């Protein structure tokens, strides 16, 4: 079995990188930071026109008709570019929320469990799971119209570590429950396949983390190859070499795990992929910042944006603790290594 990317998949990834380079270059990213993370609707429509959100919809439904492995490639590029907005929720809502597939509607998700809701202020719809939030609920609810307005009115803004991701905390009766009137039940994956939305959300978020880990590795290597200290390039120093090598050694296993989980769709493999990608994104950003030295701590450098986004993504859809519990449960019951009298003597 060949797990190398096909020519079509490579072209898809390259095309998305070119598109993002044109519509969300560094100047536009910095402009988004200055706006406080306010969503750019024109950018959202550009993504919709490119098929970013409708990628997995069947062609007869107006989609591209591709699968989860191809979606992972696009989200990897989005993570690399630090693309803001509720990309995962809108992608998952394509075909369920009117306008989501075309980029005309912005959809975010209330994950429940006390987790803040991202990009709520500019959302046209919110995905909420029946009973326990999108993460655990067996039904998927979509809040729109007056119900959404009431949902937003009851939310409290909280300070976000990522300047590109505004956050709100949902309190009281809304927490993980939604509204009783004016909501629509989605015939989405979570009804027929409980937990599927959570797993796909976790995998696509892991792909974003992978893209960020890859980009910070490249940034570190590029800086190490151009910055001089004591008359030599800092990349010639063994300590810096080791940091760069460690970054690559974290990124590539995470890439293998994310790509494999996209093919199998196995919940345990998705948990492992999210765990590895989160670690690679966070630790690579920290190492990249260290390699940049004093300049890495400044607002003008982009390293801190990758680190803050990586911290935020690590707490979305599937946390490290939750992933570890899933992996531990898959190992089965713990049995003693030895039994009988030999174990005592």
Short mmCIF file of C-alpha atoms in Angstrom, two decimals:
data_model
loop_
_atom_site.label_atom_id
_atom_site.label_comp_id
_atom_site.label_asym_id
_atom_site.label_seq_id
_atom_site.Cartn_x
_atom_site.Cartn_y
_atom_site.Cartn_z
CA UNK A 1 0.00 0.00 0.00
CA UNK A 2 1.40 3.41 -1.02
CA UNK A 3 0.90 6.20 1.51
CA UNK A 4 2.76 8.84 -0.51
CA UNK A 5 0.70 11.83 -1.58
CA UNK A 6 -0.70 11.52 -5.08
CA UNK A 7 0.00 14.10 -7.76
CA UNK A 8 -3.53 15.46 -7.32
CA UNK A 9 -3.06 15.80 -3.57
CA UNK A 10 0.26 17.60 -4.03
CA UNK A 11 -1.36 19.95 -6.55
CA UNK A 12 -4.23 20.59 -4.11
CA UNK A 13 -1.82 21.46 -1.31
CA UNK A 14 0.31 23.65 -3.57
CA UNK A 15 -2.75 25.45 -4.90
CA UNK A 16 -3.98 26.25 -1.40
CA UNK A 17 -0.55 27.54 -0.38
CA UNK A 18 -0.50 29.81 -3.43
CA UNK A 19 -4.02 31.04 -2.69
CA UNK A 20 -3.26 31.83 0.93
CA UNK A 21 -0.06 33.57 -0.12
CA UNK A 22 -2.17 35.83 -2.32
CA UNK A 23 -5.17 36.52 -0.07
CA UNK A 24 -3.57 36.27 3.40
CA UNK A 25 0.07 37.30 3.20
CA UNK A 26 1.99 38.67 6.17
CA UNK A 27 0.70 42.23 5.68
CA UNK A 28 -2.89 41.05 5.79
CA UNK A 29 -2.18 38.83 8.74
CA UNK A 30 -0.73 41.77 10.64
CA UNK A 31 -3.70 43.91 9.63
CA UNK A 32 -5.97 41.23 11.11
CA UNK A 33 -3.99 41.40 14.35
CA UNK A 34 -4.50 45.17 14.49
CA UNK A 35 -8.26 44.66 13.95
CA UNK A 36 -8.35 42.50 17.05
CA UNK A 37 -9.16 39.33 15.16
CA UNK A 38 -12.36 40.64 13.54
CA UNK A 39 -13.33 38.27 10.75
CA UNK A 40 -12.70 39.32 7.15
CA UNK A 41 -15.83 38.32 5.22
CA UNK A 42 -14.17 38.82 1.85
CA UNK A 43 -11.44 36.35 2.85
CA UNK A 44 -14.12 33.88 3.99
CA UNK A 45 -15.84 34.12 0.60
CA UNK A 46 -12.50 33.63 -1.16
CA UNK A 47 -12.03 30.40 0.79
CA UNK A 48 -15.56 29.33 -0.04
CA UNK A 49 -15.06 29.99 -3.75
CA UNK A 50 -11.88 27.89 -3.63
CA UNK A 51 -13.82 24.94 -2.19
CA UNK A 52 -12.20 25.03 1.24
CA UNK A 53 -15.46 24.46 3.12
CA UNK A 54 -17.26 22.34 0.50
CA UNK A 55 -14.30 20.05 -0.09
CA UNK A 56 -15.96 16.93 1.34
CA UNK A 57 -19.49 17.57 0.13
CA UNK A 58 -20.61 15.29 -2.73
CA UNK A 59 -20.44 16.85 -6.17
CA UNK A 60 -24.20 16.52 -6.59
CA UNK A 61 -24.57 18.71 -3.49
CA UNK A 62 -22.30 21.37 -4.93
CA UNK A 63 -19.12 20.16 -3.25
CA UNK A 64 -15.77 18.91 -4.47
CA UNK A 65 -16.35 15.29 -3.50
CA UNK A 66 -12.99 14.66 -1.81
CA UNK A 67 -12.27 13.09 1.57
CA UNK A 68 -10.74 13.64 4.97
CA UNK A 69 -7.13 13.10 3.78
CA UNK A 70 -7.49 16.00 1.33
CA UNK A 71 -9.15 18.17 3.97
CA UNK A 72 -6.18 17.56 6.27
CA UNK A 73 -3.83 18.91 3.59
CA UNK A 74 -5.83 22.14 3.30
CA UNK A 75 -6.02 22.64 7.05
CA UNK A 76 -2.29 22.03 7.32
CA UNK A 77 -1.75 24.96 4.96
CA UNK A 78 -4.21 27.06 6.94
CA UNK A 79 -2.25 26.39 10.11
CA UNK A 80 0.99 27.24 8.37
CA UNK A 81 -0.43 30.63 7.34
CA UNK A 82 -2.03 31.33 10.75
CA UNK A 83 -5.36 31.73 8.98
CA UNK A 84 -7.89 33.04 11.55
CA UNK A 85 -11.54 32.27 12.06
CA UNK A 86 -13.67 29.20 12.89
CA UNK A 87 -12.40 27.22 9.92
CA UNK A 88 -13.04 23.80 11.42
CA UNK A 89 -16.63 24.47 12.51
CA UNK A 90 -17.58 26.09 9.18
CA UNK A 91 -16.04 23.18 7.26
CA UNK A 92 -17.96 20.68 9.39
CA UNK A 93 -21.18 22.70 8.91
CA UNK A 94 -20.99 22.64 5.10
CA UNK A 95 -24.21 21.11 3.81
CA UNK A 96 -25.85 21.59 7.21
CA UNK A 97 -25.89 25.38 7.54
CA UNK A 98 -27.05 27.39 4.57
CA UNK A 99 -24.17 29.36 3.03
CA UNK A 100 -21.42 27.60 4.99
CA UNK A 101 -20.13 25.65 1.99
CA UNK A 102 -19.89 28.81 -0.12
CA UNK A 103 -18.22 30.90 2.58
CA UNK A 104 -21.27 33.15 2.85
CA UNK A 105 -21.97 32.01 6.42
CA UNK A 106 -19.54 31.88 9.33
CA UNK A 107 -20.19 29.00 11.73
CA UNK A 108 -18.56 28.46 15.09
CA UNK A 109 -18.99 25.67 17.64
CA UNK A 110 -19.88 25.57 21.33
CA UNK A 111 -17.88 22.59 22.52
CA UNK A 112 -19.28 22.58 26.04
CA UNK A 113 -17.36 21.53 29.11
CA UNK A 114 -16.80 25.14 30.11
CA UNK A 115 -14.66 25.87 27.07
CA UNK A 116 -14.94 29.35 25.56
CA UNK A 117 -16.51 29.83 22.13
CA UNK A 118 -14.25 31.30 19.46
CA UNK A 119 -15.30 34.00 16.96
CA UNK A 120 -18.82 34.19 18.36
CA UNK A 121 -19.33 37.88 17.62
CA UNK A 122 -19.13 37.46 13.84
CA UNK A 123 -20.86 34.08 13.58
CA UNK A 124 -24.06 33.47 11.59
CA UNK A 125 -24.69 30.12 13.28
CA UNK A 126 -23.43 28.08 16.22
CA UNK A 127 -23.18 24.30 16.37
CA UNK A 128 -24.25 22.96 19.75
CA UNK A 129 -24.56 19.35 20.80
CA UNK A 130 -27.78 18.19 22.41
CA UNK A 131 -27.36 17.69 26.13
CA UNK A 132 -23.60 17.80 26.54
CA UNK A 133 -22.27 20.03 23.83
CA UNK A 134 -20.91 19.21 20.43
CA UNK A 135 -18.22 17.07 21.97
CA UNK A 136 -20.41 14.48 23.58
CA UNK A 137 -23.98 15.06 22.43
CA UNK A 138 -25.78 12.53 20.26
CA UNK A 139 -27.72 15.25 18.44
CA UNK A 140 -26.38 18.28 16.65
CA UNK A 141 -28.22 21.56 17.04
CA UNK A 142 -27.77 24.68 14.92
CA UNK A 143 -28.52 28.03 16.53
CA UNK A 144 -29.47 30.84 14.16
CA UNK A 145 -31.66 33.95 14.06
CA UNK A 146 -33.20 35.19 17.30
CA UNK A 147 -31.96 32.19 19.24
CA UNK A 148 -28.41 32.98 18.15
CA UNK A 149 -28.87 36.60 19.16
CA UNK A 150 -29.98 35.50 22.61
CA UNK A 151 -27.05 33.09 22.79
CA UNK A 152 -24.60 35.89 21.95
CA UNK A 153 -26.29 38.28 24.39
CA UNK A 154 -25.79 35.76 27.18
CA UNK A 155 -22.11 35.25 26.41
CA UNK A 156 -19.33 37.06 28.23
CA UNK A 157 -16.18 38.20 26.40
CA UNK A 158 -12.99 36.79 27.88
CA UNK A 159 -9.40 37.75 27.21
CA UNK A 160 -7.80 35.60 24.53
CA UNK A 161 -4.10 34.82 24.47
CA UNK A 162 -4.31 34.82 20.66
CA UNK A 163 -4.94 38.30 19.19
CA UNK A 164 -6.48 36.67 16.11
CA UNK A 165 -9.07 34.62 18.04
CA UNK A 166 -11.68 36.51 20.11
CA UNK A 167 -13.30 34.36 22.78
CA UNK A 168 -16.61 34.36 24.68
CA UNK A 169 -17.65 32.26 27.64
CA UNK A 170 -21.19 30.88 27.64
CA UNK A 171 -22.84 30.80 31.04
CA UNK A 172 -26.03 29.65 32.69
CA UNK A 173 -28.65 27.65 30.83
CA UNK A 174 -26.82 27.97 27.52
CA UNK A 175 -23.82 25.97 28.63
CA UNK A 176 -23.79 22.82 26.53
CA UNK A 177 -27.56 22.92 26.04
CA UNK A 178 -28.58 25.47 23.47
CA UNK A 179 -32.08 26.96 23.26
CA UNK A 180 -35.37 25.17 23.40
CA UNK A 181 -37.03 27.14 20.61
CA UNK A 182 -35.81 28.26 17.23
CA UNK A 183 -33.05 25.74 16.82
CA UNK A 184 -32.77 23.16 14.09
CA UNK A 185 -31.59 19.61 14.58
CA UNK A 186 -28.94 18.64 12.10
CA UNK A 187 -29.05 15.34 10.33
CA UNK A 188 -25.28 15.42 10.49
CA UNK A 189 -22.74 12.80 11.36
CA UNK A 190 -23.19 13.08 15.12
CA UNK A 191 -26.68 11.53 15.05
CA UNK A 192 -25.74 8.40 13.11
CA UNK A 193 -22.16 8.30 14.34
CA UNK A 194 -21.94 9.72 17.88
CA UNK A 195 -18.71 11.59 18.47
CA UNK A 196 -17.82 11.82 14.77
CA UNK A 197 -18.00 15.62 14.80
CA UNK A 198 -15.64 15.80 17.74
CA UNK A 199 -13.17 13.42 16.18
CA UNK A 200 -13.14 15.18 12.82
CA UNK A 201 -12.81 18.54 14.56
CA UNK A 202 -9.88 17.22 16.56
CA UNK A 203 -8.18 15.81 13.46
CA UNK A 204 -8.56 18.99 11.41
CA UNK A 205 -7.26 21.02 14.36
CA UNK A 206 -4.30 18.63 14.58
CA UNK A 207 -3.64 19.32 10.90
CA UNK A 208 -3.53 23.06 11.66
CA UNK A 209 -1.08 22.35 14.47
CA UNK A 210 1.05 20.33 12.06
CA UNK A 211 1.17 23.24 9.63
CA UNK A 212 2.25 25.59 12.39
CA UNK A 213 4.93 23.16 13.59
CA UNK A 214 6.28 22.89 10.05
CA UNK A 215 6.33 26.65 9.58
CA UNK A 216 8.11 27.39 12.87
CA UNK A 217 10.74 24.78 11.99
CA UNK A 218 11.35 26.55 8.69
CA UNK A 219 11.48 29.94 10.42
CA UNK A 220 14.04 28.67 12.93
CA UNK A 221 16.28 27.11 10.27
CA UNK A 222 16.08 30.23 8.11
CA UNK A 223 17.03 32.49 11.02
CA UNK A 224 19.83 30.18 12.12
CA UNK A 225 21.23 30.29 8.60
CA UNK A 226 21.29 34.08 8.39
CA UNK A 227 21.96 35.39 11.90
CA UNK A 228 25.61 35.86 12.86
CA UNK A 229 27.04 35.90 16.37
CA UNK A 230 30.68 35.91 17.41
CA UNK A 231 31.62 36.05 13.75
CA UNK A 232 29.76 32.85 12.82
CA UNK A 233 26.28 31.86 11.75
CA UNK A 234 24.37 30.71 14.82
CA UNK A 235 23.31 27.64 12.84
CA UNK A 236 26.88 26.40 13.16
CA UNK A 237 26.56 26.17 16.96
CA UNK A 238 25.82 22.68 18.18
CA UNK A 239 23.13 23.78 20.64
CA UNK A 240 21.19 25.51 17.87
CA UNK A 241 21.61 22.51 15.57
CA UNK A 242 20.14 20.27 18.25
CA UNK A 243 17.13 22.54 18.70
CA UNK A 244 16.41 22.54 14.97
CA UNK A 245 16.87 18.77 14.76
CA UNK A 246 14.48 18.29 17.70
CA UNK A 247 11.89 20.44 15.95
CA UNK A 248 12.04 18.28 12.85
CA UNK A 249 11.99 15.11 14.95
CA UNK A 250 8.72 16.25 16.52
CA UNK A 251 7.13 17.44 13.27
CA UNK A 252 7.60 14.37 11.11
CA UNK A 253 6.09 11.77 13.51
CA UNK A 254 3.17 14.16 13.99
CA UNK A 255 2.78 14.38 10.20
CA UNK A 256 2.72 10.59 9.88
CA UNK A 257 0.15 10.30 12.68
CA UNK A 258 -2.14 13.00 11.23
CA UNK A 259 -2.01 11.60 7.70
CA UNK A 260 -2.61 8.04 8.92
CA UNK A 261 -5.55 9.07 11.11
CA UNK A 262 -7.07 10.88 8.13
CA UNK A 263 -6.99 7.63 6.15
CA UNK A 264 -8.32 5.33 8.86
CA UNK A 265 -10.62 7.69 10.76
CA UNK A 266 -9.91 5.59 13.84
CA UNK A 267 -10.74 7.46 17.09
CA UNK A 268 -7.64 6.21 18.88
CA UNK A 269 -5.37 7.17 16.01
CA UNK A 270 -7.00 10.60 15.88
CA UNK A 271 -6.34 11.02 19.60
CA UNK A 272 -2.68 10.10 19.08
CA UNK A 273 -2.43 12.49 16.13
CA UNK A 274 -3.89 15.38 18.13
CA UNK A 275 -1.55 14.65 21.04
CA UNK A 276 1.57 14.57 18.85
CA UNK A 277 0.56 17.58 16.75
CA UNK A 278 -0.22 19.69 19.81
CA UNK A 279 3.16 18.87 21.31
CA UNK A 280 4.97 19.61 18.05
CA UNK A 281 3.21 22.95 17.55
CA UNK A 282 3.73 24.22 21.08
CA UNK A 283 7.29 23.01 21.61
CA UNK A 284 8.44 23.98 18.13
CA UNK A 285 7.10 27.50 18.63
CA UNK A 286 8.98 27.77 21.92
CA UNK A 287 12.20 26.47 20.40
CA UNK A 288 11.78 28.79 17.42
CA UNK A 289 11.37 31.70 19.79
CA UNK A 290 14.55 30.68 21.63
CA UNK A 291 16.53 30.46 18.39
CA UNK A 292 15.37 33.96 17.46
CA UNK A 293 16.77 35.21 20.76
CA UNK A 294 15.71 38.62 22.04
CA UNK A 295 14.04 39.45 18.73
CA UNK A 296 11.73 36.45 19.11
CA UNK A 297 10.05 38.04 22.12
CA UNK A 298 9.11 41.23 20.27
CA UNK A 299 5.66 42.05 18.93
CA UNK A 300 7.10 42.59 15.46
CA UNK A 301 8.26 38.97 15.16
CA UNK A 302 5.61 36.41 14.15
CA UNK A 303 6.89 33.64 16.40
CA UNK A 304 4.72 34.58 19.37
CA UNK A 305 1.60 34.41 17.18
CA UNK A 306 2.33 30.77 16.35
CA UNK A 307 2.94 29.98 20.02
CA UNK A 308 -0.27 31.64 21.21
CA UNK A 309 -2.36 29.97 18.52
CA UNK A 310 -0.78 26.60 19.30
CA UNK A 311 -1.67 26.97 22.99
CA UNK A 312 -5.24 27.84 22.05
CA UNK A 313 -5.67 24.97 19.57
CA UNK A 314 -4.28 22.50 22.10
CA UNK A 315 -7.33 23.19 24.26
CA UNK A 316 -9.84 22.74 21.41
CA UNK A 317 -11.93 19.66 20.53
CA UNK A 318 -9.63 17.18 22.29
CA UNK A 319 -7.19 18.18 25.02
CA UNK A 320 -3.99 16.32 25.88
CA UNK A 321 -5.58 14.84 29.02
CA UNK A 322 -8.60 13.60 27.06
CA UNK A 323 -6.41 12.14 24.32
CA UNK A 324 -4.26 10.36 26.90
CA UNK A 325 -7.36 8.86 28.52
CA UNK A 326 -8.55 7.52 25.16
CA UNK A 327 -5.15 6.02 24.43
CA UNK A 328 -4.92 4.47 27.89
CA UNK A 329 -8.42 3.00 27.62
CA UNK A 330 -7.47 1.41 24.30
CA UNK A 331 -4.67 -0.49 26.01
CA UNK A 332 -7.24 -2.50 27.95
CA UNK A 333 -7.25 -3.40 31.66
CA UNK A 334 -3.97 -3.32 33.52
CA UNK A 335 -2.68 -6.77 34.46
CA UNK A 336 0.25 -7.63 36.70
CA UNK A 337 3.44 -8.58 34.86
CA UNK A 338 3.88 -11.66 37.06
CA UNK A 339 1.50 -13.88 38.93
CA UNK A 340 1.73 -16.72 41.41
CA UNK A 341 4.36 -17.41 44.06
CA UNK A 342 7.23 -16.44 41.79
CA UNK A 343 6.00 -12.84 41.92
CA UNK A 344 6.43 -12.83 45.69
CA UNK A 345 9.83 -14.32 45.98
#
